[in-house]
C-alpha cells in the first residue's frame, strides 16, 4: 500500500501549531486559568448590541450566510470611505493572510518580514513554499527602512508589517509609513496588518490611496470589537487585487451569527470608545504592577503591554511558566532580544488583581 | 507600476463563485424569496438545545475557540467509534475539501470526479492546479466502477464521491462502495463526501477501517443538524493523514459560538430523528406536488428531491427562473442529462404550499 502521495512541498512542512490555545494548557494542567491575558482577546467583550444580534440570529443558523457579504461590506465601505468592491471578508486576518500569500507567492518566491513578527504569517509563507527573509527589530519596533531595503535586495513579492506591532506594542506614525512606501520596490506588495488599529494613537494610520495596488490592509472584529471567537476579518485595497480573492477564497466560510454580530458591532461606536478607555486604564494598571515588581512596561499602541523582565529569554520563559502555575495565561515574544519580555493583554480589575498577586510569586520562582 | 505579481496558476484562475447565494438574487430582484428551498439547508433548524447553547455562548465570543477542538473531537469520536486523532474539524466540508486537495494535489496532478458532481470540489482542484478528469453519471447516480477505472487510467491522486449524491439524491449501498474499493488504484485517495448521510437509508454507510489511508470521509453539521450557517464540518480517517491537516489548516478558523452549538446539537439525537421524519414527509410532499404537475420526482437519500422536468436543460432553467419570479428559490444540476431536473430542498408545510402554488405557473411560463 503506498498510501496518500503528498507533493514534496507538503512533505517538507512540519505539523505546526502557530499558537497553542489556553484550553490545551488547561487540559494539561487539569484546571482553568484564573486570568486569561495571553491572546490579546478583549475581555471587555463585544457591544451588548452585538451580543443581542447574535442571540437573535442563532435560530437562523440553518441558513448559509450570504457569500457575497454585501451588507457588511457596504457598512464597512462607509466607515472606511471606500467602495464595497475594495473590501473582502474572511476567516479572521489569519485566513486572509493565507489567501494573500497564496495569491502572490509561488514556491521559491521571496517574502520579507521582521524576525519575531506574527508567526501565522510565516506559517502561511512556508505553507505555500515561499522563502522568508527576516530583518531584526530596531528599538523594539519593526524597521521600515530595513524591511523595504530587504524586499528590494531579495526581489520580494510580499512584505509584512504590523502597525501597531504585535508582540511589542510599538507603532510607526502614518506619515513614516507613507514616506517609507517610496522605497517599497516595484512589484512588491505590502501586507499592512492593522489588527490593533483601534487602540493606536491619532496619527498612526497612514493615508494610502485605496486603489494603490502596492498595499493591502487588514483589520478585524477580534480586538477592538471584542469578537475574536467570531472569526471576522477584512482586507481592503485595490479593487482588482481584492477581486482576485474570489479566485481562491472559501466563499461559504462566514458564520451567519458572526456576520450579524459584526454588523451590529460596527454600529455601536460608543462601545468601542468605552473599550478604548477601559484598555487604556488596564494598560496603565499593568504598567503599575510591572513597575511595582521592578519590571519595565514598554509603551503600547495595542490592547496589551510588553513587559521587559530585564534579563534574557530563558528568564522570561521561567516567569511565563511560573505565571501559568499561578493560573495566569500570558504569552511572550519568540525571538531575542524581544523575548526578554512577557506580553500581557489588557484585563478587567479582577484579572489585574490576580496578576498583581501572581507576578511577585512568579518572579521569585523564576529567580529562585 | 508593475502591481502585484501573481503566479501563473493564479493568473489562470477565473474569479469564480461556485454558488451564487439567494441573498444576491434577492438584492437583484429587490424582494425576498417566499420559499428558500435551493441550498439544501434545513429549514427545520437546529436542535433548540443548540440554539440555547449558541445564545449562551454569544457573550463569550471575545475568546478564540480552542484551536485543538478537543472537546468536540472527543464527542465525535464517541459517536463515530474512533479516536479524536482520527478527526479534523474545519470551515464546513468546503474548507476541508480545500485542505484535502492542497495536501494531495500539486500542479498537473490528476484528480477524478463525476461530471456534474459538487462544483466546489472542482473549484479547489482548479485552484491548486490539479487536472480534473470527469466520468458521466450512470442512471442518475455516480458510477463507482467508472470513477475508479478512470482513477487508475490517469494515475489520480484523489477521487471524489458523494454518497448520497448531490445534486441527484441517489445513493450506493455501503456494501457496493466496499466492493468497489478493491478497484481503487494504489496511491489514490477516495474523498467520500457524506454530507447527507443522516438522511440516507440503512445500509448506505460503508464499513471502512478508520486507519485505512485510502479513504477520507467528510460530514457536517450543516444538513441533518440544521447548522449550515455555523460552518462546522469534519473529516475522519487515518490518523497520520488527519494529522497532516495541521500542516496547512487555519488553526483559529472555528467560530466559538458554532463550536458550542455543534457540541449541543450532537447530544440531541432526538431532534435529529425528528428532522429525519420531517424531511421524509417533506420529500413525499414535494413528490406529490411534482406528480400533480406531471413531473417525475427521483428517489432521494438526502434532504432534497431532484424533480425531472421531462425535457432538456434549457427548459428546466426556464422553470427555475420562473419559480424565482414566483418567489421560490431552488437550484438545478449544471450538467446534461441531469440538468433536465430541478433540485428542491425539503421544506415546511408553508414552504411547500408556496411551491404548490408557484410550480404550475412556472411550468406554464416555461412552456409558453
XYZ file of C-alpha atoms in Angstrom:
736
model
C 0.000 0.000 0.000
C 1.532 3.292 -0.993
C -0.961 5.448 0.917
C -1.548 9.132 0.180
C 1.037 10.664 -2.147
C 1.914 14.092 -0.803
C 3.586 16.715 -3.002
C 7.179 17.465 -1.969
C 6.185 20.837 -0.515
C 3.614 19.217 1.775
C 6.105 16.509 2.799
C 8.536 19.257 3.786
C 6.139 21.034 6.145
C 6.099 20.412 9.884
C 2.795 19.694 11.607
C 2.961 23.069 13.260
C 0.546 24.811 15.523
C 1.382 28.536 15.346
C -0.167 29.096 18.777
C -1.192 26.596 21.433
C -4.553 27.659 22.831
C -5.089 28.201 26.551
C -7.628 25.373 26.598
C -4.889 22.897 25.659
C -2.797 24.163 28.557
C -5.807 23.993 30.865
C -6.376 20.363 29.880
C -2.741 19.551 30.560
C -2.815 21.357 33.921
C -6.179 19.889 34.890
C -7.535 23.287 35.895
C -8.695 26.560 34.394
C -6.666 29.742 34.272
C -7.781 32.422 36.741
C -6.857 35.233 34.365
C -6.857 34.863 30.562
C -4.441 37.571 29.432
C -2.361 35.798 26.807
C -4.116 36.027 23.449
C -4.866 39.765 23.227
C -8.544 38.987 23.335
C -10.816 41.736 24.611
C -12.030 40.536 27.983
C -14.382 43.533 27.955
C -16.347 41.697 25.304
C -18.334 42.925 22.333
C -21.049 45.549 22.270
C -24.213 44.384 24.064
C -25.987 45.117 20.785
C -23.676 42.662 19.030
C -24.397 40.019 21.654
C -28.126 40.602 21.246
C -27.844 40.451 17.457
C -26.003 37.147 17.677
C -28.571 35.729 20.069
C -31.370 36.813 17.736
C -29.627 35.242 14.760
C -28.867 31.906 16.456
C -32.160 30.345 15.378
C -31.426 31.409 11.764
C -28.180 29.416 11.712
C -29.825 26.883 9.395
C -29.174 29.335 6.536
C -25.793 29.849 4.933
C -24.509 33.391 5.256
C -24.558 35.490 2.100
C -21.257 34.539 0.393
C -21.034 37.981 -1.219
C -21.075 39.629 2.253
C -22.829 42.557 0.617
C -24.455 44.139 3.659
C -21.345 44.053 5.853
C -19.116 45.266 3.024
C -21.491 48.166 2.426
C -21.311 49.117 6.107
C -17.519 48.810 6.200
C -17.213 50.810 2.993
C -18.986 53.728 4.638
C -16.701 53.604 7.666
C -13.546 53.207 5.547
C -14.550 55.747 2.921
C -14.160 53.342 0.025
C -16.390 51.118 -2.085
C -17.591 47.607 -1.266
C -15.502 46.412 -4.207
C -12.414 47.413 -2.213
C -13.204 45.028 0.662
C -13.011 41.271 1.147
C -14.128 39.471 4.291
C -12.602 36.287 5.598
C -11.989 33.869 8.446
C -10.102 36.355 10.592
C -6.940 38.091 9.463
C -5.297 34.651 9.715
C -7.452 33.346 6.894
C -6.972 36.460 4.788
C -3.199 36.410 5.229
C -3.277 32.828 3.970
C -5.228 33.856 0.880
C -2.898 36.812 0.284
C 0.182 34.603 0.406
C -1.492 32.102 -1.908
C -2.379 34.869 -4.373
C 1.182 36.128 -4.605
C 3.689 33.516 -3.544
C 4.738 30.556 -5.660
C 7.338 28.087 -4.393
C 10.707 29.804 -4.192
C 9.347 33.347 -4.190
C 10.867 35.758 -1.692
C 8.867 37.256 1.168
C 10.058 39.632 3.878
C 9.004 40.095 7.480
C 10.531 41.079 10.808
C 12.265 38.477 12.942
C 9.781 37.845 15.722
C 6.696 39.294 13.998
C 3.399 37.431 13.583
C 4.170 33.684 13.313
C 0.939 32.813 11.477
C 2.096 34.899 8.520
C 5.318 32.877 8.458
C 3.256 29.680 8.681
C 1.375 30.620 5.531
C 4.548 31.618 3.663
C 6.109 28.247 4.489
C 2.867 26.509 3.562
C 2.984 27.881 0.026
C 6.705 27.316 -0.397
C 7.785 30.934 -0.096
C 11.303 31.806 1.025
C 11.086 34.018 4.072
C 13.696 36.693 4.734
C 13.687 38.310 8.167
C 15.077 41.619 9.313
C 15.626 42.367 13.005
C 13.513 44.709 15.075
C 15.091 48.053 15.827
C 14.453 49.589 19.240
C 11.603 47.086 19.764
C 9.840 48.301 16.625
C 9.602 46.882 13.123
C 12.241 48.575 10.989
C 10.520 50.155 7.986
C 13.713 51.053 6.186
C 15.275 47.629 6.676
C 12.082 45.807 5.639
C 11.777 47.629 2.331
C 15.515 47.532 1.667
C 15.494 43.776 2.193
C 12.456 43.494 -0.069
C 14.397 45.266 -2.819
C 17.506 43.172 -2.203
C 15.704 39.814 -2.478
C 13.093 40.924 -5.057
C 10.270 40.095 -2.639
C 6.704 39.747 -3.871
C 5.291 40.440 -0.426
C 6.406 42.198 2.727
C 4.616 42.062 6.072
C 4.266 44.935 8.503
C 2.029 45.104 11.556
C 1.207 48.610 12.705
C 0.774 48.756 15.634
C 3.134 45.857 16.167
C 2.425 42.561 17.840
C 4.121 41.315 20.068
C 5.877 44.516 21.144
C 3.028 47.047 21.046
C 5.194 49.624 19.254
C 3.984 51.691 16.312
C 5.006 53.958 13.494
C 3.276 57.161 12.522
C 1.158 57.061 9.417
C 3.441 59.694 7.966
C 6.515 57.498 8.481
C 4.806 54.644 6.658
C 3.742 56.933 3.814
C 7.315 58.143 3.444
C 8.760 54.638 3.611
C 6.418 53.471 0.844
C 8.542 55.432 -1.611
C 11.165 52.744 -1.032
C 8.850 49.774 -1.482
C 10.303 48.112 -4.585
C 8.199 47.717 -7.712
C 6.157 44.535 -7.871
C 6.242 44.077 -4.109
C 3.002 44.223 -2.129
C 2.911 45.492 1.449
C 0.599 43.484 3.705
C -0.209 46.043 6.361
C -1.730 44.296 9.367
C -3.770 46.811 11.350
C -5.395 44.336 13.740
C -4.768 46.652 16.690
C -5.511 49.908 14.906
C -8.485 50.751 17.124
C -6.057 51.170 20.047
C -3.486 53.231 18.189
C -2.918 56.930 18.877
C -4.062 59.526 16.375
C -1.598 59.762 13.558
C -0.744 56.061 13.438
C -2.899 55.420 10.373
C -1.232 56.144 7.031
C -3.183 57.807 4.260
C -2.899 55.488 1.296
C -4.967 55.754 -1.871
C -7.444 52.880 -1.733
C -6.580 51.971 -5.338
C -2.832 51.912 -4.694
C -2.136 48.274 -5.580
C 1.145 48.200 -3.690
C -0.644 47.906 -0.348
C -3.319 45.656 1.123
C -4.530 46.378 4.655
C -6.033 44.015 7.205
C -8.406 44.734 10.076
C -10.569 42.614 12.316
C -13.506 42.386 14.681
C -11.334 40.278 17.008
C -9.586 43.008 19.000
C -11.280 46.377 19.492
C -14.711 44.950 18.749
C -14.159 42.065 21.168
C -15.186 39.245 18.833
C -12.074 37.070 18.496
C -14.184 33.906 18.582
C -16.334 35.130 15.689
C -13.606 34.961 13.008
C -14.479 38.033 11.033
C -11.557 39.840 9.482
C -11.393 42.028 6.414
C -8.832 43.209 3.925
C -9.140 46.340 1.833
C -7.304 47.884 -1.055
C -7.164 47.992 -4.839
C -10.412 46.639 -6.303
C -8.706 44.371 -8.852
C -6.480 42.844 -6.200
C -9.451 42.399 -3.849
C -11.421 40.754 -6.644
C -8.645 38.185 -7.049
C -9.594 36.708 -3.660
C -12.710 35.370 -5.397
C -10.397 33.019 -7.310
C -9.411 31.092 -4.212
C -11.375 32.011 -1.105
C -13.756 29.681 0.680
C -16.850 31.597 -0.391
C -19.094 29.988 2.215
C -16.752 30.269 5.184
C -18.538 33.033 7.097
C -20.581 32.140 10.143
C -24.028 33.677 9.892
C -24.254 34.576 13.584
C -20.819 36.208 13.495
C -21.872 38.193 10.448
C -24.923 39.560 12.264
C -22.767 40.340 15.293
C -20.176 42.195 13.242
C -22.855 44.315 11.580
C -24.252 45.300 14.978
C -20.804 45.852 16.497
C -19.886 48.253 13.734
C -22.932 50.386 14.511
C -22.024 50.741 18.185
C -19.044 53.075 18.124
C -19.854 54.222 21.660
C -18.984 50.764 22.902
C -15.712 50.842 21.004
C -14.848 54.133 22.672
C -15.682 52.687 26.061
C -13.428 49.700 25.368
C -10.645 52.014 24.247
C -10.933 53.818 27.582
C -11.019 50.568 29.571
C -7.994 49.252 27.689
C -6.060 52.457 28.316
C -6.787 52.159 32.031
C -5.905 48.467 32.068
C -2.588 49.127 30.325
C -1.791 51.760 32.946
C -2.676 49.195 35.607
C -0.402 46.576 34.040
C 2.321 49.206 33.932
C 1.939 49.947 37.633
C 2.006 46.243 38.538
C 5.106 45.741 36.397
C 6.923 48.701 37.922
C 5.946 47.686 41.452
C 7.817 44.469 40.704
C 10.860 46.196 39.252
C 9.955 45.440 35.634
C 9.649 47.857 32.720
C 6.402 48.199 30.774
C 7.007 49.239 27.164
C 4.834 51.881 25.515
C 1.898 50.255 23.734
C -0.447 51.241 20.912
C -2.385 47.981 21.271
C -4.558 46.202 23.845
C -1.559 44.587 25.543
C 1.682 45.581 27.216
C 5.063 44.022 26.540
C 6.752 43.955 29.926
C 10.535 43.863 29.915
C 11.607 41.347 32.559
C 15.126 42.772 32.494
C 17.011 39.587 31.715
C 17.141 37.080 28.866
C 14.582 34.886 27.127
C 15.236 31.939 29.418
C 14.339 34.071 32.408
C 11.188 35.461 30.796
C 10.150 31.921 29.876
C 10.515 30.911 33.523
C 8.382 33.884 34.562
C 5.779 32.829 31.991
C 5.738 29.235 33.242
C 5.505 30.361 36.854
C 2.632 32.702 35.996
C 0.839 29.755 34.380
C 1.378 27.803 37.614
C -0.312 30.679 39.406
C -3.244 30.495 36.987
C -2.334 33.419 34.747
C -2.296 32.815 30.972
C 0.129 35.136 29.192
C 2.411 34.722 26.187
C 5.802 36.139 25.173
C 7.746 37.069 22.042
C 9.508 34.136 20.399
C 12.729 35.805 19.321
C 15.685 37.539 21.029
C 16.044 40.242 22.153
C 12.262 40.819 22.267
C 11.904 37.582 24.230
C 13.191 39.338 27.342
C 9.559 40.485 27.607
C 6.267 38.900 28.515
C 3.136 40.127 26.759
C 0.136 40.844 28.953
C -3.284 41.627 27.474
C -5.488 44.327 28.984
C -7.732 42.862 31.686
C -10.573 43.804 33.992
C -9.847 44.904 37.556
C -10.326 41.321 38.751
C -7.876 39.992 36.156
C -5.267 42.551 37.140
C -5.798 41.714 40.817
C -4.878 38.114 40.002
C -1.864 39.364 38.054
C -0.771 41.606 40.922
C -0.937 38.682 43.304
C 0.726 36.195 40.964
C 3.546 38.253 39.474
C 5.741 38.593 42.611
C 5.443 34.857 43.231
C 6.260 34.094 39.614
C 9.297 36.353 39.675
C 10.514 34.772 42.907
C 10.078 31.323 41.382
C 11.863 32.369 38.182
C 14.769 33.860 40.131
C 14.998 31.102 42.659
C 3.969 50.437 -11.734
C 4.040 46.661 -12.112
C 1.468 45.996 -9.382
C 1.013 42.624 -7.685
C 2.886 39.814 -9.406
C 0.616 36.787 -9.477
C 1.982 33.279 -10.048
C 0.942 31.787 -13.396
C -1.516 29.419 -11.698
C -3.321 32.319 -10.022
C -3.341 34.301 -13.275
C -5.020 31.340 -14.955
C -7.911 31.098 -12.497
C -11.281 32.720 -13.130
C -12.852 34.849 -10.402
C -15.446 32.177 -9.862
C -18.246 31.942 -7.398
C -19.167 28.242 -7.132
C -22.677 29.154 -5.974
C -24.474 32.467 -6.032
C -26.281 32.910 -2.724
C -30.010 33.625 -2.576
C -29.307 36.982 -0.938
C -27.530 38.149 -4.095
C -30.588 37.160 -6.140
C -32.848 38.872 -3.628
C -30.852 42.079 -3.948
C -31.065 41.911 -7.731
C -34.819 41.222 -7.619
C -35.459 43.834 -4.954
C -37.507 41.434 -2.854
C -37.130 38.391 -0.638
C -37.895 34.852 -1.679
C -41.108 33.439 -0.217
C -39.659 29.928 -0.009
C -35.936 29.229 0.415
C -35.573 25.703 -0.990
C -32.431 25.954 -3.100
C -29.382 25.347 -0.916
C -30.343 22.112 0.849
C -30.396 23.969 4.133
C -32.533 22.500 6.878
C -35.435 24.888 7.248
C -36.433 22.868 10.326
C -33.436 24.408 12.039
C -31.071 23.080 14.673
C -31.954 21.498 17.996
C -33.438 24.007 20.442
C -30.617 22.964 22.775
C -28.100 24.009 20.127
C -29.830 27.377 19.739
C -29.789 27.858 23.504
C -26.117 26.858 23.703
C -25.241 29.378 20.992
C -27.213 32.121 22.722
C -25.443 31.342 25.999
C -22.052 31.414 24.306
C -22.619 34.698 22.439
C -21.263 36.819 25.277
C -18.119 34.639 25.357
C -17.320 35.445 21.729
C -14.411 37.603 22.906
C -12.399 34.390 23.350
C -10.882 32.444 20.463
C -12.217 28.900 20.203
C -9.841 26.131 21.245
C -7.787 25.527 18.063
C -7.293 21.870 19.029
C -11.093 21.357 19.054
C -10.515 18.766 21.760
C -13.966 18.644 23.334
C -15.877 18.387 20.063
C -13.454 15.830 18.649
C -13.880 13.729 21.790
C -17.652 13.824 21.392
C -17.480 12.987 17.684
C -15.021 10.173 18.370
C -17.568 8.512 20.644
C -20.302 8.781 18.028
C -18.025 7.584 15.202
C -16.346 4.845 17.217
C -12.831 6.125 16.566
C -10.254 8.245 18.366
C -10.028 12.045 18.417
C -6.768 11.679 16.490
C -8.837 10.373 13.568
C -10.865 13.590 13.276
C -10.189 17.086 11.989
C -12.676 19.936 12.140
C -12.876 22.742 9.639
C -14.807 25.554 7.987
C -17.527 23.305 6.591
C -16.861 20.440 4.220
C -15.968 23.145 1.669
C -12.981 24.208 3.740
C -11.910 20.642 4.428
C -12.145 19.673 0.750
C -9.853 22.595 0.009
C -7.314 21.401 2.552
C -7.541 17.839 1.236
C -6.855 18.945 -2.323
C -3.970 21.102 -1.118
C -2.495 18.167 0.825
C -2.505 15.862 -2.187
C -2.604 17.778 -5.440
C 0.358 19.570 -6.963
C 0.009 21.382 -10.289
C -0.554 18.840 -13.050
C -1.695 16.023 -10.762
C -4.725 14.064 -11.883
C -7.991 14.093 -9.946
C -11.246 12.323 -10.794
C -14.867 13.219 -10.141
C -18.265 12.771 -11.773
C -19.419 15.214 -14.434
C -21.976 17.323 -12.601
C -20.915 16.452 -9.042
C -20.115 19.042 -6.369
C -18.678 22.166 -8.085
C -16.821 23.410 -5.022
C -14.586 20.351 -5.137
C -13.764 21.190 -8.758
C -13.095 24.803 -7.709
C -10.459 23.631 -5.236
C -8.855 21.240 -7.745
C -8.545 24.075 -10.265
C -7.273 26.382 -7.515
C -4.317 24.116 -6.794
C -3.587 23.363 -10.421
C -4.913 19.815 -10.490
C -6.093 18.284 -13.759
C -9.677 17.180 -13.348
C -10.997 14.130 -15.190
C -14.753 13.616 -15.181
C -16.788 10.488 -15.745
C -20.506 10.653 -16.560
C -23.297 9.749 -14.179
C -24.955 6.426 -14.864
C -28.693 6.176 -14.292
C -28.566 9.462 -12.336
C -26.021 8.030 -9.893
C -22.265 8.416 -9.600
C -20.636 5.477 -11.355
C -18.329 3.720 -8.870
C -16.744 1.434 -11.437
C -16.108 4.222 -13.926
C -14.711 6.566 -11.262
C -12.133 4.088 -10.021
C -11.292 2.836 -13.525
C -10.660 6.428 -14.603
C -8.541 6.987 -11.485
C -6.383 4.006 -12.476
C -6.193 5.155 -16.082
C -4.986 8.685 -15.271
C -2.984 7.750 -12.122
C -5.159 10.026 -9.993
C -4.052 11.095 -6.534
C -7.600 11.843 -5.462
C -11.092 10.775 -6.455
C -14.313 12.373 -5.233
C -17.518 10.534 -4.433
C -20.572 11.912 -2.662
C -22.781 9.276 -1.080
C -25.642 10.097 -1.005
C -25.158 12.154 -4.120
C -25.772 15.852 -4.592
C -27.437 17.101 -6.848
C -29.353 13.928 -7.769
C -30.144 12.454 -4.357
C -29.144 8.955 -5.462
C -27.022 6.623 -3.347
C -24.997 3.450 -3.308
C -25.131 0.781 -0.651
C -22.224 0.673 1.756
C -21.545 -2.820 0.507
C -21.238 -1.613 -3.091
C -18.698 1.005 -2.022
C -16.731 -1.540 -0.001
C -16.588 -3.845 -3.022
C -15.622 -1.034 -5.380
C -12.734 -0.026 -3.104
C -10.903 -3.147 -4.258
C -10.520 -1.336 -7.576
C -9.285 1.959 -6.142
C -5.762 2.188 -7.553
C -2.747 2.316 -5.257
C -1.727 5.780 -4.156
C -5.166 7.223 -4.868
C -7.244 8.618 -2.008
C -11.039 8.484 -2.057
C -12.669 11.637 -0.709
C -16.026 10.290 0.418
C -18.416 13.173 0.983
C -21.162 12.050 3.353
C -22.755 15.460 3.905
C -26.239 13.982 3.545
C -25.560 10.736 5.405
C -28.070 11.487 8.163
C -30.863 11.188 5.574
C -29.610 8.011 3.945
C -31.360 4.675 4.351
C -29.825 1.964 6.481
C -27.098 0.195 4.579
C -25.822 3.280 2.756
C -22.810 3.674 5.037
C -19.776 1.575 4.097
C -17.738 -0.123 6.785
C -14.189 1.088 6.263
C -11.349 0.611 8.740
C -10.731 4.020 10.271
C -6.969 3.595 9.690
C -7.399 2.692 6.011
C -5.423 5.532 4.470
C -7.044 5.141 1.061
C -10.215 6.875 2.243
C -11.059 10.138 3.977
C -14.693 10.826 4.853
C -16.472 14.145 5.286
C -19.535 15.006 7.354
C -21.109 18.209 8.531
C -23.414 19.966 10.958
C -24.893 21.865 8.002
C -27.535 19.409 6.819
C -29.112 16.983 9.308
C -28.120 19.135 12.273
C -29.520 22.257 10.627
C -26.485 24.496 11.124
C -25.361 25.449 7.610
C -24.580 28.987 8.739
C -22.293 27.731 11.504
C -19.566 26.315 9.211
C -18.663 23.231 11.161
C -17.610 20.259 9.089
C -15.352 17.358 9.939
C -13.221 14.818 8.176
C -12.207 11.475 9.612
C -9.818 8.720 8.678
C -6.264 7.524 9.085
C -4.607 9.333 11.998
C -1.422 10.174 10.093
C -3.377 11.638 7.195
C -5.601 13.584 9.576
C -2.522 14.914 11.375
C -1.233 16.296 8.075
C -4.052 18.862 8.112
C -2.138 20.557 10.940
C 0.492 21.471 8.352
C -1.818 23.780 6.465
C -5.148 24.390 8.171
C -6.245 27.753 9.561
C -5.946 26.646 13.180
C -8.026 29.509 14.527
C -10.837 29.374 11.973
C -13.577 27.930 14.178
C -16.303 30.208 15.463
C -16.683 29.776 19.210
C -20.486 30.065 19.184
C -20.734 27.495 16.376
C -18.482 25.170 18.330
C -20.767 25.347 21.365
C -23.786 24.824 19.130
C -22.287 21.774 17.444
C -21.475 20.190 20.802
C -25.065 20.669 21.942
C -26.524 19.532 18.618
C -24.577 16.298 18.771
C -26.113 15.497 22.158
C -29.682 15.918 20.889
C -30.193 12.870 18.719
C -33.952 13.043 19.348
C -34.035 16.280 17.383
C -32.108 14.694 14.544
C -34.666 11.881 14.410
C -37.483 14.396 14.342
C -35.819 16.232 11.481
C -35.322 12.972 9.613
C -39.062 12.330 9.931
C -39.967 15.872 8.854
C -37.633 15.634 5.868
C -39.124 12.296 4.807
C -42.617 13.820 4.937
C -41.477 16.929 3.063
C -39.878 14.845 0.328
C -43.129 12.924 -0.058
C -44.928 16.263 -0.292
C -42.539 17.537 -2.953
C -43.114 14.266 -4.830
C -46.884 14.742 -4.740
C -46.602 18.342 -5.961
C -44.277 17.263 -8.770
C -46.550 14.456 -9.871
C -49.637 16.659 -9.704
C -47.858 18.809 -12.285
C -46.869 15.914 -14.487
C -43.227 15.866 -13.359
C -41.211 12.945 -12.005
C -39.600 13.086 -8.552
C -36.458 10.954 -8.358
C -35.802 8.753 -5.333
C -33.730 10.634 -2.753
C -31.463 9.656 0.144
C -30.885 13.308 1.030
C -32.908 16.307 2.261
C -33.887 17.342 -1.264
C -35.645 15.908 -4.297
C -34.368 16.133 -7.865
C -37.508 16.611 -9.946
C -37.285 15.541 -13.574
C -38.988 18.227 -15.657
C -39.210 15.849 -18.604
C -37.418 17.962 -21.163
C -33.924 19.423 -21.588
C -31.724 21.720 -19.526
C -32.966 24.838 -21.283
C -36.499 24.006 -20.240
C -35.537 23.247 -16.627
C -33.639 26.541 -16.497
C -36.782 28.343 -17.622
C -38.769 26.583 -14.904
C -36.119 27.620 -12.378
C -36.213 31.249 -13.499
C -39.992 31.291 -13.447
C -40.020 29.807 -9.946
C -37.667 32.588 -8.830
C -40.127 35.092 -10.342
C -42.788 33.489 -8.165
C -40.560 33.885 -5.097
C -39.268 30.321 -4.857
C -35.514 29.817 -4.546
C -34.405 26.461 -5.978
C -31.324 25.298 -7.873
C -30.644 22.702 -10.558
C -27.863 20.395 -11.738
C -25.318 22.076 -14.011
C -24.657 19.269 -16.464
C -26.688 17.267 -19.008
C -28.566 14.992 -18.771
C -29.016 15.667 -15.025
C -29.905 19.267 -15.861
C -33.337 18.135 -17.022
C -34.106 18.269 -13.266
C -34.639 20.981 -10.704
C -33.487 20.323 -7.143
C -35.936 21.193 -4.375
C -34.911 21.107 -0.698
C -37.255 19.742 1.948
C -39.483 22.493 3.318
C -42.105 23.133 5.965
C -45.782 22.905 5.100
C -45.860 26.647 4.401
C -42.870 26.391 2.056
C -44.470 23.538 0.145
C -47.726 25.478 -0.081
C -45.817 28.259 -1.830
C -44.214 25.673 -4.100
C -47.579 24.084 -4.901
C -48.961 27.459 -5.879
C -45.888 28.568 -7.835
C -44.994 25.416 -9.771
C -47.977 25.313 -12.170
C -47.434 28.978 -13.003
C -43.727 28.426 -13.502
C -44.347 25.456 -15.781
C -46.861 27.421 -17.796
C -44.386 30.280 -18.135
C -41.590 27.900 -19.109
C -43.757 26.199 -21.732
C -45.295 29.351 -23.095
